[in-house]
Short mmCIF file of C-alpha atoms in Angstrom, two decimals:
data_model
loop_
_atom_site.label_atom_id
_atom_site.label_comp_id
_atom_site.label_asym_id
_atom_site.label_seq_id
_atom_site.Cartn_x
_atom_site.Cartn_y
_atom_site.Cartn_z
CA UNK A 1 82.93 129.65 85.28
CA UNK A 2 82.16 126.81 82.87
CA UNK A 3 85.83 125.86 82.82
CA UNK A 4 85.99 125.90 86.59
CA UNK A 5 82.99 123.61 86.84
CA UNK A 6 84.51 121.28 84.24
CA UNK A 7 87.75 121.15 86.19
CA UNK A 8 85.90 120.32 89.36
CA UNK A 9 84.06 117.51 87.61
CA UNK A 10 87.27 116.16 86.08
CA UNK A 11 89.10 116.31 89.38
CA UNK A 12 86.40 114.33 91.13
CA UNK A 13 86.63 111.66 88.46
CA UNK A 14 90.33 111.06 88.98
CA UNK A 15 91.22 108.27 91.41
CA UNK A 16 91.79 109.60 94.89
CA UNK A 17 95.55 109.18 95.10
CA UNK A 18 95.98 111.29 91.97
CA UNK A 19 94.38 114.15 93.85
CA UNK A 20 96.81 114.24 96.76
CA UNK A 21 99.92 116.37 96.91
CA UNK A 22 102.15 113.43 97.89
CA UNK A 23 102.79 109.97 96.47
CA UNK A 24 101.99 106.85 98.42
CA UNK A 25 104.92 104.54 99.10
CA UNK A 26 102.72 101.42 99.07
CA UNK A 27 99.08 100.80 98.14
CA UNK A 28 97.11 97.63 98.91
CA UNK A 29 93.49 97.85 97.88
CA UNK A 30 90.73 96.04 96.03
CA UNK A 31 90.11 99.14 93.93
CA UNK A 32 92.39 101.15 91.66
CA UNK A 33 93.43 104.31 93.48
CA UNK A 34 95.90 105.65 90.87
CA UNK A 35 94.92 106.12 87.24
CA UNK A 36 98.41 105.20 86.05
CA UNK A 37 98.46 101.83 87.76
CA UNK A 38 98.23 99.21 85.02
CA UNK A 39 99.07 96.08 87.00
CA UNK A 40 96.94 93.44 88.67
CA UNK A 41 94.84 93.91 91.77
CA UNK A 42 95.63 90.67 93.65
CA UNK A 43 96.82 87.13 92.95
CA UNK A 44 94.46 84.46 94.23
CA UNK A 45 94.74 80.73 94.94
CA UNK A 46 91.60 78.64 94.64
CA UNK A 47 90.97 75.79 97.04
CA UNK A 48 89.59 73.39 94.42
CA UNK A 49 92.96 72.58 92.88
CA UNK A 50 95.39 75.19 94.31
CA UNK A 51 95.74 76.92 90.94
CA UNK A 52 96.69 80.60 91.23
CA UNK A 53 95.68 83.50 88.99
CA UNK A 54 96.19 87.24 88.86
CA UNK A 55 92.95 89.19 89.09
CA UNK A 56 92.73 92.62 87.53
CA UNK A 57 90.19 95.41 87.54
CA UNK A 58 86.99 96.31 85.76
CA UNK A 59 87.05 100.05 85.66
CA UNK A 60 88.62 100.93 88.98
CA UNK A 61 87.27 98.00 90.98
CA UNK A 62 88.54 94.45 91.37
CA UNK A 63 87.16 92.20 88.66
CA UNK A 64 84.80 90.18 90.81
CA UNK A 65 83.29 88.37 87.84
CA UNK A 66 86.67 86.97 86.84
CA UNK A 67 87.52 86.27 90.48
CA UNK A 68 84.35 84.31 91.19
CA UNK A 69 84.52 82.46 87.87
CA UNK A 70 88.08 81.41 88.64
CA UNK A 71 87.44 80.33 92.23
CA UNK A 72 84.22 78.49 91.48
CA UNK A 73 82.30 76.89 94.34
CA UNK A 74 85.27 76.70 96.69
CA UNK A 75 87.32 79.27 98.60
CA UNK A 76 89.74 81.86 97.24
CA UNK A 77 92.81 83.10 99.09
CA UNK A 78 95.02 86.11 98.44
CA UNK A 79 98.60 84.99 97.87
CA UNK A 80 99.88 88.33 96.61
CA UNK A 81 98.61 91.80 97.31
CA UNK A 82 100.05 93.70 94.39
CA UNK A 83 101.42 97.06 95.45
CA UNK A 84 99.56 99.58 93.32
CA UNK A 85 102.18 102.27 93.84
CA UNK A 86 105.18 102.73 91.56
CA UNK A 87 107.44 100.89 94.01
CA UNK A 88 106.49 97.25 93.59
CA UNK A 89 106.35 96.40 97.29
CA UNK A 90 104.07 93.42 96.75
CA UNK A 91 103.01 91.64 99.94
CA UNK A 92 102.93 87.85 99.64
CA UNK A 93 102.29 84.69 101.61
CA UNK A 94 103.70 81.37 100.39
CA UNK A 95 102.09 79.18 103.04
CA UNK A 96 98.50 78.24 102.24
CA UNK A 97 97.63 78.14 105.93
CA UNK A 98 98.46 81.82 106.36
CA UNK A 99 96.73 83.33 103.32
CA UNK A 100 93.78 85.70 103.89
CA UNK A 101 90.51 84.72 102.24
CA UNK A 102 88.65 86.74 99.63
CA UNK A 103 86.02 84.19 98.50
CA UNK A 104 84.15 81.81 100.79
CA UNK A 105 82.32 78.83 99.24
CA UNK A 106 81.93 80.70 95.97
CA UNK A 107 80.75 83.93 97.59
CA UNK A 108 82.79 87.13 97.60
CA UNK A 109 83.87 88.25 101.07
CA UNK A 110 82.37 91.69 101.52
CA UNK A 111 82.06 94.29 104.24
CA UNK A 112 79.87 97.37 103.81
CA UNK A 113 78.99 96.12 100.33
CA UNK A 114 82.63 96.17 99.19
CA UNK A 115 85.11 93.34 98.69
CA UNK A 116 87.45 92.70 101.59
CA UNK A 117 90.07 90.20 102.73
CA UNK A 118 89.36 88.07 105.80
CA UNK A 119 91.90 87.14 108.47
CA UNK A 120 91.07 84.47 111.06
CA UNK A 121 94.04 84.53 113.41
CA UNK A 122 96.79 82.87 111.41
CA UNK A 123 97.00 84.92 108.22
CA UNK A 124 99.54 87.59 107.32
CA UNK A 125 101.39 88.84 104.28
CA UNK A 126 104.81 90.43 104.08
CA UNK A 127 106.80 92.42 101.60
CA UNK A 128 110.06 90.91 100.46
CA UNK A 129 111.57 94.27 99.69
CA UNK A 130 112.55 96.67 102.41
CA UNK A 131 110.58 99.88 102.34
CA UNK A 132 112.93 102.80 102.77
CA UNK A 133 111.64 104.64 105.74
CA UNK A 134 112.71 108.07 106.92
CA UNK A 135 111.45 107.50 110.47
CA UNK A 136 108.09 109.03 109.73
CA UNK A 137 104.98 107.48 108.33
CA UNK A 138 101.34 108.01 107.50
CA UNK A 139 98.79 105.33 106.81
CA UNK A 140 95.13 105.41 105.87
CA UNK A 141 93.36 102.13 106.47
CA UNK A 142 89.94 100.56 106.10
CA UNK A 143 89.71 97.50 108.32
CA UNK A 144 87.91 95.80 111.18
CA UNK A 145 88.75 93.52 114.06
CA UNK A 146 86.36 91.20 115.86
CA UNK A 147 88.58 90.93 118.93
CA UNK A 148 89.27 93.84 121.27
CA UNK A 149 92.89 93.12 122.14
CA UNK A 150 96.18 91.92 120.67
CA UNK A 151 95.27 92.20 117.00
CA UNK A 152 97.30 94.14 114.43
CA UNK A 153 96.47 95.60 111.03
CA UNK A 154 100.04 96.24 109.96
CA UNK A 155 103.56 96.77 111.16
CA UNK A 156 106.46 98.38 109.39
CA UNK A 157 109.80 97.09 110.62
CA UNK A 158 110.47 95.03 113.71
CA UNK A 159 108.25 95.49 116.78
CA UNK A 160 108.59 98.89 118.42
CA UNK A 161 110.88 100.39 115.82
CA UNK A 162 109.00 102.16 113.04
CA UNK A 163 105.25 102.02 112.98
CA UNK A 164 102.24 99.84 113.65
CA UNK A 165 98.46 99.97 113.96
CA UNK A 166 96.86 97.50 116.31
CA UNK A 167 94.05 96.81 118.79
CA UNK A 168 94.82 96.50 122.48
CA UNK A 169 92.61 96.76 125.59
CA UNK A 170 89.66 98.04 123.54
CA UNK A 171 91.60 100.78 121.79
CA UNK A 172 93.04 101.21 118.36
CA UNK A 173 96.68 102.16 118.87
CA UNK A 174 99.33 103.68 116.62
CA UNK A 175 102.86 103.19 117.78
CA UNK A 176 106.37 103.77 116.57
CA UNK A 177 108.54 102.74 119.51
CA UNK A 178 107.33 101.74 122.95
CA UNK A 179 106.46 104.66 125.16
CA UNK A 180 102.98 106.15 124.81
CA UNK A 181 101.03 105.15 121.73
CA UNK A 182 98.34 107.26 120.13
CA UNK A 183 94.92 105.78 120.81
CA UNK A 184 91.29 105.97 119.83
CA UNK A 185 88.34 103.88 121.01
CA UNK A 186 87.72 100.49 119.40
CA UNK A 187 84.28 99.28 118.40
CA UNK A 188 83.97 95.54 118.01
CA UNK A 189 83.57 94.25 114.48
CA UNK A 190 83.00 97.72 113.05
CA UNK A 191 84.53 98.54 109.66
CA UNK A 192 86.61 101.59 110.38
CA UNK A 193 88.44 104.26 108.49
CA UNK A 194 91.64 104.82 110.46
CA UNK A 195 94.53 107.18 109.81
CA UNK A 196 97.91 107.10 111.47
CA UNK A 197 100.48 109.88 111.37
CA UNK A 198 103.79 108.97 112.98
CA UNK A 199 106.61 111.44 113.44
CA UNK A 200 109.52 111.43 115.77
CA UNK A 201 108.31 111.97 119.34
CA UNK A 202 104.76 112.54 118.14
CA UNK A 203 102.04 110.18 116.93
CA UNK A 204 98.43 110.78 116.00
CA UNK A 205 95.57 108.42 115.21
CA UNK A 206 92.26 109.37 113.62
CA UNK A 207 89.13 107.23 113.51
CA UNK A 208 86.58 108.32 110.92
CA UNK A 209 88.40 111.64 110.67
CA UNK A 210 88.31 112.39 114.39
CA UNK A 211 91.61 112.61 116.20
CA UNK A 212 92.19 110.42 119.25
CA UNK A 213 94.69 110.82 122.05
CA UNK A 214 98.13 111.71 120.75
CA UNK A 215 101.15 109.58 121.52
CA UNK A 216 104.67 110.53 122.39
CA UNK A 217 106.75 107.56 121.37
CA UNK A 218 110.48 107.85 121.02
CA UNK A 219 112.58 108.33 117.94
CA UNK A 220 111.68 105.78 115.29
CA UNK A 221 114.62 103.97 113.77
CA UNK A 222 114.76 102.89 110.14
CA UNK A 223 115.92 99.32 110.46
CA UNK A 224 114.39 96.27 108.80
CA UNK A 225 111.42 98.04 107.27
CA UNK A 226 109.63 94.96 105.98
CA UNK A 227 105.88 95.50 105.99
CA UNK A 228 103.68 92.91 107.67
CA UNK A 229 99.94 93.03 106.95
CA UNK A 230 97.52 91.24 109.30
CA UNK A 231 99.82 90.96 112.30
CA UNK A 232 103.15 91.95 113.73
CA UNK A 233 106.43 90.99 112.13
CA UNK A 234 107.11 88.40 114.83
CA UNK A 235 103.86 86.58 113.97
CA UNK A 236 101.89 87.67 117.02
CA UNK A 237 98.82 89.90 117.26
CA UNK A 238 97.45 88.08 114.22
CA UNK A 239 94.24 89.70 113.09
CA UNK A 240 90.78 88.22 113.37
CA UNK A 241 88.85 90.55 111.15
CA UNK A 242 89.35 92.06 107.73
CA UNK A 243 91.42 94.55 105.77
CA UNK A 244 89.90 96.28 102.77
CA UNK A 245 92.50 98.93 102.07
CA UNK A 246 95.91 100.06 103.31
CA UNK A 247 97.80 103.03 101.92
CA UNK A 248 101.19 104.05 103.29
CA UNK A 249 103.00 107.33 102.85
CA UNK A 250 106.64 108.01 103.70
CA UNK A 251 105.87 111.31 105.39
CA UNK A 252 103.28 112.96 107.64
CA UNK A 253 100.20 113.71 105.54
CA UNK A 254 99.02 117.29 105.53
CA UNK A 255 95.58 117.82 107.03
CA UNK A 256 94.16 118.57 103.60
CA UNK A 257 95.57 115.39 102.05
CA UNK A 258 94.58 113.25 105.01
CA UNK A 259 91.03 114.53 105.04
CA UNK A 260 90.68 114.14 101.28
CA UNK A 261 91.69 110.49 101.50
CA UNK A 262 89.70 109.80 104.66
CA UNK A 263 86.53 111.19 103.12
CA UNK A 264 87.08 109.27 99.91
CA UNK A 265 87.54 106.03 101.86
CA UNK A 266 84.48 106.87 103.92
CA UNK A 267 82.36 107.49 100.86
CA UNK A 268 83.58 104.38 99.05
CA UNK A 269 83.23 102.03 102.01
CA UNK A 270 80.06 103.50 103.47
CA UNK A 271 81.70 104.83 106.63
CA UNK A 272 80.65 108.16 108.11
CA UNK A 273 83.78 110.31 108.23
CA UNK A 274 83.95 113.78 109.76
CA UNK B 1 93.61 73.13 115.10
CA UNK B 2 95.58 70.05 116.15
CA UNK B 3 99.33 69.66 116.29
CA UNK B 4 101.77 66.81 115.70
CA UNK B 5 105.38 66.80 116.85
CA UNK B 6 108.08 67.10 114.21
CA UNK B 7 111.84 66.87 114.56
CA UNK B 8 112.79 70.43 113.71
CA UNK B 9 111.71 73.41 111.58
CA UNK B 10 113.35 71.94 108.49
CA UNK B 11 111.29 68.77 108.85
CA UNK B 12 108.12 70.80 109.33
CA UNK B 13 108.90 72.85 106.23
CA UNK B 14 109.63 69.75 104.18
CA UNK B 15 106.38 68.09 105.28
CA UNK B 16 104.44 71.24 104.46
CA UNK B 17 106.03 71.56 101.00
CA UNK B 18 105.58 67.89 100.14
CA UNK B 19 101.94 68.04 101.13
CA UNK B 20 101.43 71.09 98.95
CA UNK B 21 103.08 69.39 95.98
CA UNK B 22 100.38 66.74 96.11
CA UNK B 23 97.98 69.48 95.04
CA UNK B 24 100.29 71.46 92.79
CA UNK B 25 103.10 69.24 91.51
CA UNK B 26 103.78 71.43 88.47
CA UNK B 27 103.49 75.01 89.65
CA UNK B 28 103.30 77.99 87.37
CA UNK B 29 106.45 80.16 87.55
CA UNK B 30 104.34 82.99 88.95
CA UNK B 31 102.89 80.85 91.73
CA UNK B 32 103.48 82.18 95.23
CA UNK B 33 102.28 79.24 97.32
CA UNK B 34 104.84 76.56 98.13
CA UNK B 35 103.60 74.97 101.35
CA UNK B 36 100.37 73.80 102.94
CA UNK B 37 100.53 73.92 106.71
CA UNK B 38 102.21 75.99 109.38
CA UNK B 39 104.14 75.07 112.47
CA UNK B 40 104.76 76.46 115.92
CA UNK B 41 107.75 76.65 118.24
CA UNK B 42 107.81 76.17 121.98
CA UNK B 43 109.10 79.48 123.35
CA UNK B 44 111.36 77.80 125.93
CA UNK B 45 112.39 74.44 124.53
CA UNK B 46 112.38 75.29 120.83
CA UNK B 47 110.42 72.11 120.11
CA UNK B 48 108.37 72.17 116.91
CA UNK B 49 104.80 71.08 116.17
CA UNK B 50 103.17 71.01 112.74
CA UNK B 51 99.73 72.64 112.78
CA UNK B 52 96.89 70.67 111.20
CA UNK B 53 93.77 72.76 110.55
CA UNK B 54 90.54 71.07 111.62
CA UNK B 55 88.92 69.09 108.83
CA UNK B 56 91.54 70.06 106.27
CA UNK B 57 91.31 68.18 103.02
CA UNK B 58 93.41 68.78 99.97
CA UNK B 59 93.03 68.22 96.26
CA UNK B 60 95.30 65.51 94.90
CA UNK B 61 96.46 66.42 91.41
CA UNK B 62 96.25 63.78 88.70
CA UNK B 63 99.95 64.33 87.99
CA UNK B 64 101.01 64.10 91.63
CA UNK B 65 103.54 61.55 92.85
CA UNK B 66 101.94 59.02 95.24
CA UNK B 67 105.38 58.50 96.77
CA UNK B 68 105.75 62.18 97.59
CA UNK B 69 105.58 61.53 101.34
CA UNK B 70 107.42 58.21 101.34
CA UNK B 71 110.90 59.65 101.87
CA UNK B 72 109.66 61.37 105.01
CA UNK B 73 108.36 58.06 106.34
CA UNK B 74 111.50 56.01 105.75
CA UNK B 75 113.18 56.95 109.07
CA UNK B 76 110.04 55.90 110.94
CA UNK B 77 110.08 52.53 109.19
CA UNK B 78 113.73 52.13 110.09
CA UNK B 79 112.93 52.97 113.71
CA UNK B 80 110.10 50.45 113.79
CA UNK B 81 107.45 53.11 114.46
CA UNK B 82 105.57 52.29 111.27
CA UNK B 83 105.73 49.45 108.79
CA UNK B 84 106.34 49.32 105.07
CA UNK B 85 102.71 48.26 104.80
CA UNK B 86 101.74 51.59 106.38
CA UNK B 87 103.76 53.43 103.75
CA UNK B 88 102.23 51.37 100.96
CA UNK B 89 98.77 52.09 102.33
CA UNK B 90 99.39 55.84 102.17
CA UNK B 91 100.76 55.56 98.63
CA UNK B 92 97.65 53.61 97.64
CA UNK B 93 95.37 56.25 99.15
CA UNK B 94 97.20 58.95 97.23
CA UNK B 95 96.97 56.96 94.01
CA UNK B 96 93.24 56.32 94.23
CA UNK B 97 92.62 59.92 95.35
CA UNK B 98 94.11 61.49 92.24
CA UNK B 99 91.68 63.98 90.79
CA UNK B 100 89.71 64.20 94.01
CA UNK B 101 90.17 65.41 97.57
CA UNK B 102 91.49 63.54 100.57
CA UNK B 103 91.47 64.34 104.27
CA UNK B 104 94.90 65.27 105.52
CA UNK B 105 94.67 62.87 108.45
CA UNK B 106 93.98 60.01 106.01
CA UNK B 107 97.38 60.35 104.37
CA UNK B 108 99.45 60.61 107.53
CA UNK B 109 100.61 57.47 109.34
CA UNK B 110 98.60 56.46 112.38
CA UNK B 111 101.76 56.73 114.47
CA UNK B 112 101.74 60.49 113.80
CA UNK B 113 98.02 61.00 114.12
CA UNK B 114 97.96 59.25 117.50
CA UNK B 115 100.37 61.88 118.78
CA UNK B 116 98.12 64.80 117.91
CA UNK B 117 97.59 67.39 120.59
CA UNK B 118 94.98 70.10 120.78
CA UNK B 119 95.58 73.83 121.06
CA UNK B 120 94.44 73.68 124.67
CA UNK B 121 96.94 70.95 125.46
CA UNK B 122 99.78 72.90 123.92
CA UNK B 123 98.73 76.09 125.64
CA UNK B 124 98.73 74.31 128.99
CA UNK B 125 102.25 73.15 128.23
CA UNK B 126 103.42 76.72 127.64
CA UNK B 127 103.52 76.69 123.84
CA UNK B 128 101.70 79.97 123.39
CA UNK B 129 103.23 82.50 125.73
CA UNK B 130 101.73 85.97 125.85
CA UNK B 131 103.14 88.27 123.23
CA UNK B 132 106.08 90.38 124.33
CA UNK B 133 104.65 93.31 122.40
CA UNK B 134 101.81 93.70 124.86
CA UNK B 135 103.94 93.98 127.95
CA UNK B 136 105.78 97.09 126.85
CA UNK B 137 102.67 99.17 126.30
CA UNK B 138 102.45 102.31 128.37
CA UNK B 139 99.85 102.33 131.15
CA UNK B 140 98.64 105.72 129.95
CA UNK B 141 96.31 104.39 127.27
CA UNK B 142 93.23 106.50 126.87
CA UNK B 143 90.08 105.11 128.45
CA UNK B 144 87.24 104.83 125.95
CA UNK B 145 84.35 107.19 126.68
CA UNK B 146 81.31 105.56 128.28
#
C-alpha cells in the first residue's frame, strides 16, 4: 500500500507529457512538459536595442526573472519558440513586425495568472522543418481569441490539407480538408483549453474536455507539413489573442491520454475542464 | 498602420533588412530577426506596399552605418524625386541618433512619406480581399447554444 501511494505521488510529480502513452511530435509551451527536455524555453528580442537572448526555465516554468531583467522597461518579443519535443521543430519569425509579444512595457504578458504570448493580427511563427505527418493529428491547446471570426491558432500544412484550429462565425473549428469541420462554441476573449483529434474522414474538437460537433472532412494529405502558429500558412486568419501552449501528436490521442492532458492544462491554466 | 509603395518584394525586403541593421548591425550568430517591417501584395495587380506600424521608432546602434539607407535612395536622386541634400539629411539624423531611438518616418525621405496610404485607403482599393479559406467552409457549422 505504501509503495502504491509513493508511486502515485511520484507519478503526479512527473511533467504531464511523461505520463502519456504517446510522444508528442512538437511542443510549444512556456513551461517544461517533459522532464528530459534540457533546452531553452523561448528566444526573445527586446525592443530597447533588438538584442536577442534564449530564456530557460526555473524548475519547470519559464524563467520570468531572467526574461524581465533582460527585456527591461521595453517590450519583449518571441523570435523562436523552441520545440520541447525530441524533434527540434522550432517555430521562428525573422521579421520583427510579425513576432508575438511576451513582455509589454516591462510587464510579463499573462492570462489566468500564467505567462502567455500575445498576437495582434500580424504575428505568426513557422517551423522551417517539415513535420512528417501520417494524415492524422491530435493537438491540445491553451489559447484565446478576441475576435469571433477568421482567426487561427495553428495550421499544419497548406490550407485545407492536413489540420488546423481556427475561429469562424463564433465557433472554434477543427479542419483537415474542406468539407464539414468539427465545431464547438466560441466565447470571446476566454482562455480556453481546446483539443483537436483529426483522422481521415472524421474530426473531433473538445473545449474544456467537452466534445463539440464532429466533422467529416475528407482524406487529409501529407504534403508541405510546415506548422504555422498564430495564423494560416498563407498569412490570413492572423490571430488577435494569445497562445499559451500548443502540443501536437502524430496520431489520434486515446481518451485516457487526451483527458489526462486536458485536465493538466486546465489545472495549470486555471480553466475548468470536465 | 500606414503603407508606402515600393517597387517589388525584393525592394521591400531590402528596405526592411536595412532598417533592421540600423538597430542590430552586428548580429549574434544565433539571432533570428533579420528585418523590421512587413509588406503586403495587391491580390490582383501584385503591387507591393511596405507596412509602417503607427508610431514605430527604432533604436539606432552606436556601431550602425549612417549610410545604410543611402544606396536605396540613389535611384530616387537620379530620378529627381529627392535631392542629395535629402540623403545627407537622413544620414545626419542617423548619425546624431546613434545610441538613441528615432521615429521611422524621420529617417525616410519626404517623397516616400507623402505617398503614405492608410489601411482604409488600401482596403477600398482592393488590397485586402477576403480570405479564400473562409469561402470553402461548409454551411453545416453547428449553431452555438443560446
